[in-house]
PDB file of C-alpha atoms and ligand atoms in Angstrom:
ATOM      1  CA  UNK A   1      -8.089  -0.720 -38.630  1.00  0.00           C
ATOM      2  CA  UNK A   2      -8.944   2.790 -37.755  1.00  0.00           C
ATOM      3  CA  UNK A   3      -7.719   5.168 -35.067  1.00  0.00           C
ATOM      4  CA  UNK A   4     -10.519   6.736 -32.915  1.00  0.00           C
ATOM      5  CA  UNK A   5      -9.840  10.291 -32.187  1.00  0.00           C
ATOM      6  CA  UNK A   6     -11.823  11.833 -29.372  1.00  0.00           C
ATOM      7  CA  UNK A   7     -11.922  15.370 -30.432  1.00  0.00           C
ATOM      8  CA  UNK A   8     -13.408  18.852 -29.800  1.00  0.00           C
ATOM      9  CA  UNK A   9     -10.091  20.666 -29.890  1.00  0.00           C
ATOM     10  CA  UNK A  10      -7.719  22.358 -32.327  1.00  0.00           C
ATOM     11  CA  UNK A  11      -5.146  19.656 -31.558  1.00  0.00           C
ATOM     12  CA  UNK A  12      -7.617  16.952 -32.493  1.00  0.00           C
ATOM     13  CA  UNK A  13      -8.212  18.621 -35.863  1.00  0.00           C
ATOM     14  CA  UNK A  14      -4.486  18.845 -36.511  1.00  0.00           C
ATOM     15  CA  UNK A  15      -4.059  15.346 -35.618  1.00  0.00           C
ATOM     16  CA  UNK A  16      -6.681  14.316 -38.028  1.00  0.00           C
ATOM     17  CA  UNK A  17      -5.060  16.204 -40.782  1.00  0.00           C
ATOM     18  CA  UNK A  18      -1.682  14.570 -40.055  1.00  0.00           C
ATOM     19  CA  UNK A  19      -3.140  11.080 -39.978  1.00  0.00           C
ATOM     20  CA  UNK A  20      -5.195  11.586 -43.137  1.00  0.00           C
ATOM     21  CA  UNK A  21      -2.074  12.957 -44.894  1.00  0.00           C
ATOM     22  CA  UNK A  22      -0.245   9.757 -43.866  1.00  0.00           C
ATOM     23  CA  UNK A  23      -2.949   7.518 -45.133  1.00  0.00           C
ATOM     24  CA  UNK A  24      -4.217   6.413 -41.758  1.00  0.00           C
ATOM     25  CA  UNK A  25      -7.889   5.873 -41.384  1.00  0.00           C
ATOM     26  CA  UNK A  26      -9.278   8.045 -38.634  1.00  0.00           C
ATOM     27  CA  UNK A  27     -12.688   8.526 -37.037  1.00  0.00           C
ATOM     28  CA  UNK A  28     -13.100  11.662 -35.111  1.00  0.00           C
ATOM     29  CA  UNK A  29     -15.740  11.636 -32.380  1.00  0.00           C
ATOM     30  CA  UNK A  30     -17.348  14.909 -31.359  1.00  0.00           C
ATOM     31  CA  UNK A  31     -19.679  15.356 -28.397  1.00  0.00           C
ATOM     32  CA  UNK A  32     -21.808  17.729 -30.549  1.00  0.00           C
ATOM     33  CA  UNK A  33     -22.167  20.273 -27.767  1.00  0.00           C
ATOM     34  CA  UNK A  34     -20.618  23.279 -29.550  1.00  0.00           C
ATOM     35  CA  UNK A  35     -21.457  24.593 -32.946  1.00  0.00           C
ATOM     36  CA  UNK A  36     -18.355  24.185 -35.069  1.00  0.00           C
ATOM     37  CA  UNK A  37     -18.331  24.483 -38.896  1.00  0.00           C
ATOM     38  CA  UNK A  38     -14.670  23.579 -39.032  1.00  0.00           C
ATOM     39  CA  UNK A  39     -15.037  19.736 -39.028  1.00  0.00           C
ATOM     40  CA  UNK A  40     -11.883  17.734 -39.344  1.00  0.00           C
ATOM     41  CA  UNK A  41     -11.104  15.673 -42.382  1.00  0.00           C
ATOM     42  CA  UNK A  42     -11.776  11.941 -42.319  1.00  0.00           C
ATOM     43  CA  UNK A  43     -14.787  10.173 -40.940  1.00  0.00           C
ATOM     44  CA  UNK A  44     -16.643  12.070 -38.214  1.00  0.00           C
ATOM     45  CA  UNK A  45     -19.186  10.697 -35.650  1.00  0.00           C
ATOM     46  CA  UNK A  46     -21.152  12.818 -33.419  1.00  0.00           C
ATOM     47  CA  UNK A  47     -22.751  12.264 -30.002  1.00  0.00           C
ATOM     48  CA  UNK A  48     -21.932  10.454 -26.713  1.00  0.00           C
ATOM     49  CA  UNK A  49     -21.175   6.763 -26.741  1.00  0.00           C
ATOM     50  CA  UNK A  50     -23.318   5.822 -23.678  1.00  0.00           C
ATOM     51  CA  UNK A  51     -20.580   5.747 -20.940  1.00  0.00           C
ATOM     52  CA  UNK A  52     -17.826   3.197 -20.581  1.00  0.00           C
ATOM     53  CA  UNK A  53     -19.991   0.180 -21.782  1.00  0.00           C
ATOM     54  CA  UNK A  54     -21.035   2.095 -24.888  1.00  0.00           C
ATOM     55  CA  UNK A  55     -17.479   3.138 -25.789  1.00  0.00           C
ATOM     56  CA  UNK A  56     -16.174  -0.353 -25.069  1.00  0.00           C
ATOM     57  CA  UNK A  57     -18.730  -1.702 -27.525  1.00  0.00           C
ATOM     58  CA  UNK A  58     -17.888   0.777 -30.041  1.00  0.00           C
ATOM     59  CA  UNK A  59     -14.172  -0.070 -29.919  1.00  0.00           C
ATOM     60  CA  UNK A  60     -14.967  -3.705 -30.316  1.00  0.00           C
ATOM     61  CA  UNK A  61     -17.556  -3.404 -33.079  1.00  0.00           C
ATOM     62  CA  UNK A  62     -15.552  -1.054 -35.155  1.00  0.00           C
ATOM     63  CA  UNK A  63     -12.207  -2.877 -34.584  1.00  0.00           C
ATOM     64  CA  UNK A  64     -10.517   0.272 -33.438  1.00  0.00           C
ATOM     65  CA  UNK A  65      -6.656  -0.080 -33.365  1.00  0.00           C
ATOM     66  CA  UNK A  66      -5.924   2.733 -31.053  1.00  0.00           C
ATOM     67  CA  UNK A  67      -7.559   5.645 -29.421  1.00  0.00           C
ATOM     68  CA  UNK A  68      -6.266   9.250 -28.930  1.00  0.00           C
ATOM     69  CA  UNK A  69      -7.988  11.205 -26.264  1.00  0.00           C
ATOM     70  CA  UNK A  70      -7.600  14.699 -27.688  1.00  0.00           C
ATOM     71  CA  UNK A  71     -10.571  16.120 -25.751  1.00  0.00           C
ATOM     72  CA  UNK A  72     -10.322  19.473 -24.056  1.00  0.00           C
ATOM     73  CA  UNK A  73      -8.132  19.310 -20.735  1.00  0.00           C
ATOM     74  CA  UNK A  74     -11.172  19.858 -18.748  1.00  0.00           C
ATOM     75  CA  UNK A  75     -13.395  17.134 -20.436  1.00  0.00           C
ATOM     76  CA  UNK A  76     -12.699  14.960 -17.456  1.00  0.00           C
ATOM     77  CA  UNK A  77     -15.711  12.521 -17.875  1.00  0.00           C
ATOM     78  CA  UNK A  78     -14.799  11.690 -21.472  1.00  0.00           C
ATOM     79  CA  UNK A  79     -11.111  11.124 -20.411  1.00  0.00           C
ATOM     80  CA  UNK A  80     -12.041   8.900 -17.397  1.00  0.00           C
ATOM     81  CA  UNK A  81     -14.395   6.873 -19.778  1.00  0.00           C
ATOM     82  CA  UNK A  82     -11.762   6.445 -22.408  1.00  0.00           C
ATOM     83  CA  UNK A  83      -9.224   5.042 -19.880  1.00  0.00           C
ATOM     84  CA  UNK A  84     -11.730   2.667 -18.455  1.00  0.00           C
ATOM     85  CA  UNK A  85     -13.139   1.455 -21.870  1.00  0.00           C
ATOM     86  CA  UNK A  86      -9.593   0.979 -23.424  1.00  0.00           C
ATOM     87  CA  UNK A  87      -8.358  -0.914 -20.516  1.00  0.00           C
ATOM     88  CA  UNK A  88     -11.533  -3.095 -20.620  1.00  0.00           C
ATOM     89  CA  UNK A  89     -11.251  -3.929 -24.291  1.00  0.00           C
ATOM     90  CA  UNK A  90      -7.304  -3.827 -24.475  1.00  0.00           C
ATOM     91  CA  UNK A  91      -7.019  -1.091 -27.034  1.00  0.00           C
ATOM     92  CA  UNK A  92      -3.982   1.302 -26.654  1.00  0.00           C
ATOM     93  CA  UNK A  93      -4.765   4.784 -25.535  1.00  0.00           C
ATOM     94  CA  UNK A  94      -2.858   8.033 -25.470  1.00  0.00           C
ATOM     95  CA  UNK A  95      -3.929  11.294 -24.020  1.00  0.00           C
ATOM     96  CA  UNK A  96      -3.125  14.290 -26.190  1.00  0.00           C
ATOM     97  CA  UNK A  97      -3.163  17.309 -23.813  1.00  0.00           C
ATOM     98  CA  UNK A  98      -1.611  20.548 -24.853  1.00  0.00           C
ATOM     99  CA  UNK A  99       0.653  22.337 -22.285  1.00  0.00           C
ATOM    100  CA  UNK A 100      -1.130  24.428 -19.682  1.00  0.00           C
ATOM    101  CA  UNK A 101      -0.085  27.882 -18.691  1.00  0.00           C
ATOM    102  CA  UNK A 102       1.509  27.115 -15.365  1.00  0.00           C
ATOM    103  CA  UNK A 103       4.962  27.684 -16.878  1.00  0.00           C
ATOM    104  CA  UNK A 104       4.307  31.343 -17.522  1.00  0.00           C
ATOM    105  CA  UNK A 105       6.328  33.965 -15.550  1.00  0.00           C
ATOM    106  CA  UNK A 106       3.172  35.511 -14.126  1.00  0.00           C
ATOM    107  CA  UNK A 107       1.541  31.980 -13.105  1.00  0.00           C
ATOM    108  CA  UNK A 108       2.859  32.323  -9.521  1.00  0.00           C
ATOM    109  CA  UNK A 109       0.924  35.543  -9.033  1.00  0.00           C
ATOM    110  CA  UNK A 110      -2.429  33.916  -9.964  1.00  0.00           C
ATOM    111  CA  UNK A 111      -4.998  32.561  -7.469  1.00  0.00           C
ATOM    112  CA  UNK A 112      -4.878  28.804  -8.239  1.00  0.00           C
ATOM    113  CA  UNK A 113      -7.903  26.880  -7.278  1.00  0.00           C
ATOM    114  CA  UNK A 114      -9.139  23.204  -7.879  1.00  0.00           C
ATOM    115  CA  UNK A 115     -12.690  23.689  -8.652  1.00  0.00           C
ATOM    116  CA  UNK A 116     -15.177  26.254 -10.249  1.00  0.00           C
ATOM    117  CA  UNK A 117     -16.818  26.561  -6.696  1.00  0.00           C
ATOM    118  CA  UNK A 118     -13.370  27.627  -5.337  1.00  0.00           C
ATOM    119  CA  UNK A 119     -12.933  30.151  -8.278  1.00  0.00           C
ATOM    120  CA  UNK A 120     -16.167  31.750  -7.438  1.00  0.00           C
ATOM    121  CA  UNK A 121     -15.197  32.154  -3.817  1.00  0.00           C
ATOM    122  CA  UNK A 122     -11.794  33.522  -4.713  1.00  0.00           C
ATOM    123  CA  UNK A 123     -13.278  35.908  -7.281  1.00  0.00           C
ATOM    124  CA  UNK A 124     -15.713  37.235  -4.751  1.00  0.00           C
ATOM    125  CA  UNK A 125     -12.884  38.273  -2.494  1.00  0.00           C
ATOM    126  CA  UNK A 126     -10.819  39.898  -5.210  1.00  0.00           C
ATOM    127  CA  UNK A 127     -13.102  42.432  -6.829  1.00  0.00           C
ATOM    128  CA  UNK A 128     -16.495  43.490  -8.054  1.00  0.00           C
ATOM    129  CA  UNK A 129     -16.343  43.326 -11.858  1.00  0.00           C
ATOM    130  CA  UNK A 130     -15.518  39.873 -13.043  1.00  0.00           C
ATOM    131  CA  UNK A 131     -14.685  38.511 -16.465  1.00  0.00           C
ATOM    132  CA  UNK A 132     -15.665  34.730 -16.672  1.00  0.00           C
ATOM    133  CA  UNK A 133     -13.661  33.017 -19.472  1.00  0.00           C
ATOM    134  CA  UNK A 134     -14.416  29.474 -18.407  1.00  0.00           C
ATOM    135  CA  UNK A 135     -16.718  28.240 -21.150  1.00  0.00           C
ATOM    136  CA  UNK A 136     -20.461  27.941 -21.303  1.00  0.00           C
ATOM    137  CA  UNK A 137     -20.854  24.847 -19.225  1.00  0.00           C
ATOM    138  CA  UNK A 138     -19.269  26.148 -16.104  1.00  0.00           C
ATOM    139  CA  UNK A 139     -21.370  29.418 -16.143  1.00  0.00           C
ATOM    140  CA  UNK A 140     -24.315  27.869 -14.308  1.00  0.00           C
ATOM    141  CA  UNK A 141     -22.400  27.875 -11.045  1.00  0.00           C
ATOM    142  CA  UNK A 142     -22.335  31.737 -11.067  1.00  0.00           C
ATOM    143  CA  UNK A 143     -25.974  32.245 -11.849  1.00  0.00           C
ATOM    144  CA  UNK A 144     -27.056  33.579  -8.487  1.00  0.00           C
ATOM    145  CA  UNK A 145     -24.477  36.380  -8.919  1.00  0.00           C
ATOM    146  CA  UNK A 146     -27.305  38.642  -9.685  1.00  0.00           C
ATOM    147  CA  UNK A 147     -25.861  41.647  -7.831  1.00  0.00           C
ATOM    148  CA  UNK A 148     -22.561  42.178  -9.680  1.00  0.00           C
ATOM    149  CA  UNK A 149     -21.466  43.106 -13.168  1.00  0.00           C
ATOM    150  CA  UNK A 150     -20.244  40.110 -14.910  1.00  0.00           C
ATOM    151  CA  UNK A 151     -18.787  39.679 -18.308  1.00  0.00           C
ATOM    152  CA  UNK A 152     -19.072  36.213 -19.638  1.00  0.00           C
ATOM    153  CA  UNK A 153     -17.492  35.191 -22.974  1.00  0.00           C
ATOM    154  CA  UNK A 154     -18.753  31.986 -24.688  1.00  0.00           C
ATOM    155  CA  UNK A 155     -18.770  30.468 -28.050  1.00  0.00           C
ATOM    156  CA  UNK A 156     -22.353  29.370 -27.836  1.00  0.00           C
ATOM    157  CA  UNK A 157     -25.090  31.028 -25.725  1.00  0.00           C
ATOM    158  CA  UNK A 158     -25.653  29.824 -22.240  1.00  0.00           C
ATOM    159  CA  UNK A 159     -28.707  27.560 -21.892  1.00  0.00           C
ATOM    160  CA  UNK A 160     -30.230  29.452 -18.955  1.00  0.00           C
ATOM    161  CA  UNK A 161     -31.353  32.990 -18.466  1.00  0.00           C
ATOM    162  CA  UNK A 162     -28.530  35.187 -17.346  1.00  0.00           C
ATOM    163  CA  UNK A 163     -28.946  37.757 -14.633  1.00  0.00           C
ATOM    164  CA  UNK A 164     -29.671  41.256 -15.706  1.00  0.00           C
ATOM    165  CA  UNK A 165     -26.212  42.505 -14.328  1.00  0.00           C
ATOM    166  CA  UNK A 166     -24.339  40.141 -16.891  1.00  0.00           C
ATOM    167  CA  UNK A 167     -23.183  40.750 -20.280  1.00  0.00           C
ATOM    168  CA  UNK A 168     -22.726  37.699 -22.504  1.00  0.00           C
ATOM    169  CA  UNK A 169     -20.149  38.138 -25.296  1.00  0.00           C
ATOM    170  CA  UNK A 170     -20.331  35.503 -27.979  1.00  0.00           C
ATOM    171  CA  UNK A 171     -16.929  35.021 -29.650  1.00  0.00           C
ATOM    172  CA  UNK A 172     -14.532  32.347 -30.683  1.00  0.00           C
ATOM    173  CA  UNK A 173     -10.760  32.825 -29.907  1.00  0.00           C
ATOM    174  CA  UNK A 174      -8.068  33.269 -30.311  1.00  0.00           C
ATOM    175  CA  UNK A 175      -8.003  37.019 -29.530  1.00  0.00           C
ATOM    176  CA  UNK A 176      -5.313  39.656 -29.968  1.00  0.00           C
ATOM    177  CA  UNK A 177      -3.704  41.388 -26.979  1.00  0.00           C
ATOM    178  CA  UNK A 178      -5.220  44.717 -28.217  1.00  0.00           C
ATOM    179  CA  UNK A 179      -8.695  43.142 -28.231  1.00  0.00           C
ATOM    180  CA  UNK A 180      -8.218  41.718 -24.787  1.00  0.00           C
ATOM    181  CA  UNK A 181      -6.900  44.978 -23.457  1.00  0.00           C
ATOM    182  CA  UNK A 182      -9.804  46.903 -24.905  1.00  0.00           C
ATOM    183  CA  UNK A 183     -12.302  44.290 -23.327  1.00  0.00           C
ATOM    184  CA  UNK A 184     -10.701  44.600 -19.910  1.00  0.00           C
ATOM    185  CA  UNK A 185     -10.587  48.360 -20.056  1.00  0.00           C
ATOM    186  CA  UNK A 186     -13.982  48.869 -21.581  1.00  0.00           C
ATOM    187  CA  UNK A 187     -15.688  46.741 -18.795  1.00  0.00           C
ATOM    188  CA  UNK A 188     -13.391  47.955 -16.088  1.00  0.00           C
ATOM    189  CA  UNK A 189     -12.583  44.429 -15.103  1.00  0.00           C
ATOM    190  CA  UNK A 190     -11.195  43.672 -11.644  1.00  0.00           C
ATOM    191  CA  UNK A 191     -10.928  39.842 -11.763  1.00  0.00           C
ATOM    192  CA  UNK A 192     -10.420  37.440 -14.715  1.00  0.00           C
ATOM    193  CA  UNK A 193     -11.497  33.740 -14.014  1.00  0.00           C
ATOM    194  CA  UNK A 194      -9.888  31.194 -16.387  1.00  0.00           C
ATOM    195  CA  UNK A 195      -9.393  27.582 -16.633  1.00  0.00           C
ATOM    196  CA  UNK A 196      -5.794  26.339 -17.203  1.00  0.00           C
ATOM    197  CA  UNK A 197      -6.746  25.211 -20.725  1.00  0.00           C
ATOM    198  CA  UNK A 198      -3.491  26.196 -22.311  1.00  0.00           C
ATOM    199  CA  UNK A 199      -3.452  26.867 -26.043  1.00  0.00           C
ATOM    200  CA  UNK A 200      -3.883  29.989 -28.152  1.00  0.00           C
ATOM    201  CA  UNK A 201      -6.236  32.101 -25.897  1.00  0.00           C
ATOM    202  CA  UNK A 202      -3.482  33.390 -23.595  1.00  0.00           C
ATOM    203  CA  UNK A 203      -3.655  36.920 -24.803  1.00  0.00           C
ATOM    204  CA  UNK A 204      -6.327  37.614 -22.001  1.00  0.00           C
ATOM    205  CA  UNK A 205      -3.482  36.611 -19.494  1.00  0.00           C
ATOM    206  CA  UNK A 206      -1.065  39.093 -20.984  1.00  0.00           C
ATOM    207  CA  UNK A 207      -3.864  41.679 -20.972  1.00  0.00           C
ATOM    208  CA  UNK A 208      -4.583  40.923 -17.275  1.00  0.00           C
ATOM    209  CA  UNK A 209      -0.872  41.328 -16.335  1.00  0.00           C
ATOM    210  CA  UNK A 210      -0.608  44.514 -18.161  1.00  0.00           C
ATOM    211  CA  UNK A 211      -3.670  46.051 -16.533  1.00  0.00           C
ATOM    212  CA  UNK A 212      -3.163  44.616 -13.051  1.00  0.00           C
ATOM    213  CA  UNK A 213      -6.271  42.477 -13.161  1.00  0.00           C
ATOM    214  CA  UNK A 214      -6.317  39.733 -10.616  1.00  0.00           C
ATOM    215  CA  UNK A 215      -6.388  36.188 -12.165  1.00  0.00           C
ATOM    216  CA  UNK A 216      -8.180  33.194 -10.671  1.00  0.00           C
ATOM    217  CA  UNK A 217      -6.948  30.122 -12.510  1.00  0.00           C
ATOM    218  CA  UNK A 218      -8.768  26.646 -12.191  1.00  0.00           C
ATOM    219  CA  UNK A 219      -6.245  23.844 -12.249  1.00  0.00           C
ATOM    220  CA  UNK A 220      -6.748  20.908 -14.615  1.00  0.00           C
ATOM    221  CA  UNK A 221      -8.385  17.804 -13.459  1.00  0.00           C
ATOM    222  CA  UNK A 222      -5.996  14.971 -12.705  1.00  0.00           C
ATOM    223  CA  UNK A 223      -5.281  12.495 -15.480  1.00  0.00           C
ATOM    224  CA  UNK A 224      -6.200   8.844 -15.255  1.00  0.00           C
ATOM    225  CA  UNK A 225      -3.270   6.756 -14.000  1.00  0.00           C
ATOM    226  CA  UNK A 226      -1.258   4.641 -16.435  1.00  0.00           C
ATOM    227  CA  UNK A 227      -2.328   6.612 -19.477  1.00  0.00           C
ATOM    228  CA  UNK A 228       0.673   7.994 -21.568  1.00  0.00           C
ATOM    229  CA  UNK A 229       0.399  11.725 -22.262  1.00  0.00           C
ATOM    230  CA  UNK A 230       1.751  13.701 -25.395  1.00  0.00           C
ATOM    231  CA  UNK A 231       1.590  17.360 -25.805  1.00  0.00           C
ATOM    232  CA  UNK A 232       1.134  17.915 -29.513  1.00  0.00           C
ATOM    233  CA  UNK A 233      -0.547  16.480 -32.582  1.00  0.00           C
ATOM    234  CA  UNK A 234       2.876  15.636 -33.959  1.00  0.00           C
ATOM    235  CA  UNK A 235       3.778  13.708 -30.803  1.00  0.00           C
ATOM    236  CA  UNK A 236       0.562  11.802 -31.000  1.00  0.00           C
ATOM    237  CA  UNK A 237       1.191  10.774 -34.625  1.00  0.00           C
ATOM    238  CA  UNK A 238       4.618   9.496 -33.715  1.00  0.00           C
ATOM    239  CA  UNK A 239       3.096   7.528 -30.693  1.00  0.00           C
ATOM    240  CA  UNK A 240       0.537   5.970 -33.060  1.00  0.00           C
ATOM    241  CA  UNK A 241       3.067   4.670 -35.573  1.00  0.00           C
ATOM    242  CA  UNK A 242       3.511   1.186 -34.183  1.00  0.00           C
ATOM    243  CA  UNK A 243      -0.232   0.796 -33.587  1.00  0.00           C
ATOM    244  CA  UNK A 244      -1.282   0.475 -37.110  1.00  0.00           C
TER     245      UNK A 244
HETATM  246  N1  NAP B 301     -14.899  21.205 -20.895  1.00  0.00           N
HETATM  247  C1  NAP B 301     -14.348  22.201 -21.595  1.00  0.00           C
HETATM  248  O1  NAP B 301     -14.058  23.315 -21.069  1.00  0.00           O
HETATM  249  C2  NAP B 301     -14.364  22.166 -23.149  1.00  0.00           C
HETATM  250  C3  NAP B 301     -13.931  23.332 -23.869  1.00  0.00           C
HETATM  251  C4  NAP B 301     -13.825  23.228 -25.308  1.00  0.00           C
HETATM  252  C5  NAP B 301     -14.182  21.992 -25.925  1.00  0.00           C
HETATM  253  N2  NAP B 301     -14.588  20.994 -25.101  1.00  0.00           N
HETATM  254  C6  NAP B 301     -14.981  19.822 -25.869  1.00  0.00           C
HETATM  255  O2  NAP B 301     -16.359  19.691 -25.791  1.00  0.00           O
HETATM  256  C7  NAP B 301     -16.699  18.242 -25.571  1.00  0.00           C
HETATM  257  C8  NAP B 301     -17.540  18.045 -24.347  1.00  0.00           C
HETATM  258  O3  NAP B 301     -16.854  18.516 -23.266  1.00  0.00           O
HETATM  259  P1  NAP B 301     -17.378  18.201 -21.769  1.00  0.00           P
HETATM  260  O4  NAP B 301     -16.432  19.051 -20.748  1.00  0.00           O
HETATM  261  O5  NAP B 301     -18.854  18.249 -21.678  1.00  0.00           O
HETATM  262  O6  NAP B 301     -16.883  16.699 -21.629  1.00  0.00           O
HETATM  263  P2  NAP B 301     -17.189  15.639 -20.463  1.00  0.00           P
HETATM  264  O7  NAP B 301     -17.928  16.348 -19.359  1.00  0.00           O
HETATM  265  O8  NAP B 301     -15.905  15.076 -20.238  1.00  0.00           O
HETATM  266  O9  NAP B 301     -18.018  14.547 -21.148  1.00  0.00           O
HETATM  267  C9  NAP B 301     -19.528  14.349 -20.896  1.00  0.00           C
HETATM  268  C10 NAP B 301     -20.019  13.352 -21.829  1.00  0.00           C
HETATM  269  O10 NAP B 301     -20.108  13.887 -23.193  1.00  0.00           O
HETATM  270  C11 NAP B 301     -19.734  12.922 -24.095  1.00  0.00           C
HETATM  271  N3  NAP B 301     -18.419  13.272 -24.876  1.00  0.00           N
HETATM  272  C12 NAP B 301     -17.628  14.145 -24.507  1.00  0.00           C
HETATM  273  N4  NAP B 301     -16.674  14.329 -25.434  1.00  0.00           N
HETATM  274  C13 NAP B 301     -16.965  13.516 -26.508  1.00  0.00           C
HETATM  275  C14 NAP B 301     -16.433  13.205 -27.719  1.00  0.00           C
HETATM  276  N5  NAP B 301     -15.406  13.888 -28.112  1.00  0.00           N
HETATM  277  N6  NAP B 301     -17.194  12.256 -28.390  1.00  0.00           N
HETATM  278  C15 NAP B 301     -18.294  11.652 -28.021  1.00  0.00           C
HETATM  279  N7  NAP B 301     -18.820  11.893 -26.869  1.00  0.00           N
HETATM  280  C16 NAP B 301     -18.302  12.836 -26.028  1.00  0.00           C
HETATM  281  C17 NAP B 301     -19.561  11.614 -23.364  1.00  0.00           C
HETATM  282  O11 NAP B 301     -20.842  10.893 -23.295  1.00  0.00           O
HETATM  283  P3  NAP B 301     -21.101   9.458 -23.111  1.00  0.00           P
HETATM  284  O12 NAP B 301     -20.720   9.163 -21.728  1.00  0.00           O
HETATM  285  O13 NAP B 301     -22.431   9.237 -23.504  1.00  0.00           O
HETATM  286  O14 NAP B 301     -19.998   8.851 -24.035  1.00  0.00           O
HETATM  287  C18 NAP B 301     -19.117  12.133 -22.040  1.00  0.00           C
HETATM  288  O15 NAP B 301     -19.296  11.165 -20.892  1.00  0.00           O
HETATM  289  C19 NAP B 301     -15.392  17.399 -25.531  1.00  0.00           C
HETATM  290  O16 NAP B 301     -15.255  16.739 -26.749  1.00  0.00           O
HETATM  291  C20 NAP B 301     -14.388  18.473 -25.409  1.00  0.00           C
HETATM  292  O17 NAP B 301     -13.235  18.199 -26.151  1.00  0.00           O
HETATM  293  C21 NAP B 301     -14.741  20.956 -23.829  1.00  0.00           C
END
């Protein structure tokens, strides 16, 4: 009986490695949205399931013993679907969600917002030159910012035509503090917009603190009720032990 690992994060890859090393059969599921050559070990399936009914059928048909939702903290739809489908079929589910950045000393100085729309409003009031480090999918909400210099950093290119005042930088983190300082300095950035993703890309926050750049931070979406949460791949592996 396999574990289904909803992936797309470094933690999911680490967990796949731990489980394979332990001899646990694992299927990692990827949305397929991002180009990533670093596939995890074990079986990999790619593409959506077709909502809650599709995922519930998959769990039944493949005799899945347990599900680990190790998707990105902002992949709220997949997380909600996993909770609903697992409850429907009676398969144990755990959410693997790495710690966010709220515990940092400088977190109290950030402008915390609940949505990308709120982030946009906050950024508009804080300065002219904005660095959007929020991922490709959320960039669309800024597309009518045609009058201001924007630096947008993404792994894959946006699927819309960006305004002429924007510079799109394609890069995959993590980045060093020196790189981030150079970027903020080179583009004379006033405001950094980030999601509270947690993980290894926090040098941008250190650089912003060093340079006095305002930070707009989007809070994580709420977790589904009743789903246990673990913070690391090792914790998830421990949680899974009774399940198989
Ligand atoms: N959101 C971010 O900022 C972010 C950042 C880095 C990586 N990612 C990764 O990119 C993927 C897509 O993120 P998103 O924000 O678009 O998710 P989302 O909005 O929560 O999910 C949208 C739909 O994509 C499909 N999907 C998402 N994750 C999947 C997975 N691991 N396996 C199979 N299907 C999946 C599902 O389609 P069906 O309903 O058809 O099943 C889901 O309903 C996630 O796996 C996530 O871990 C997201």
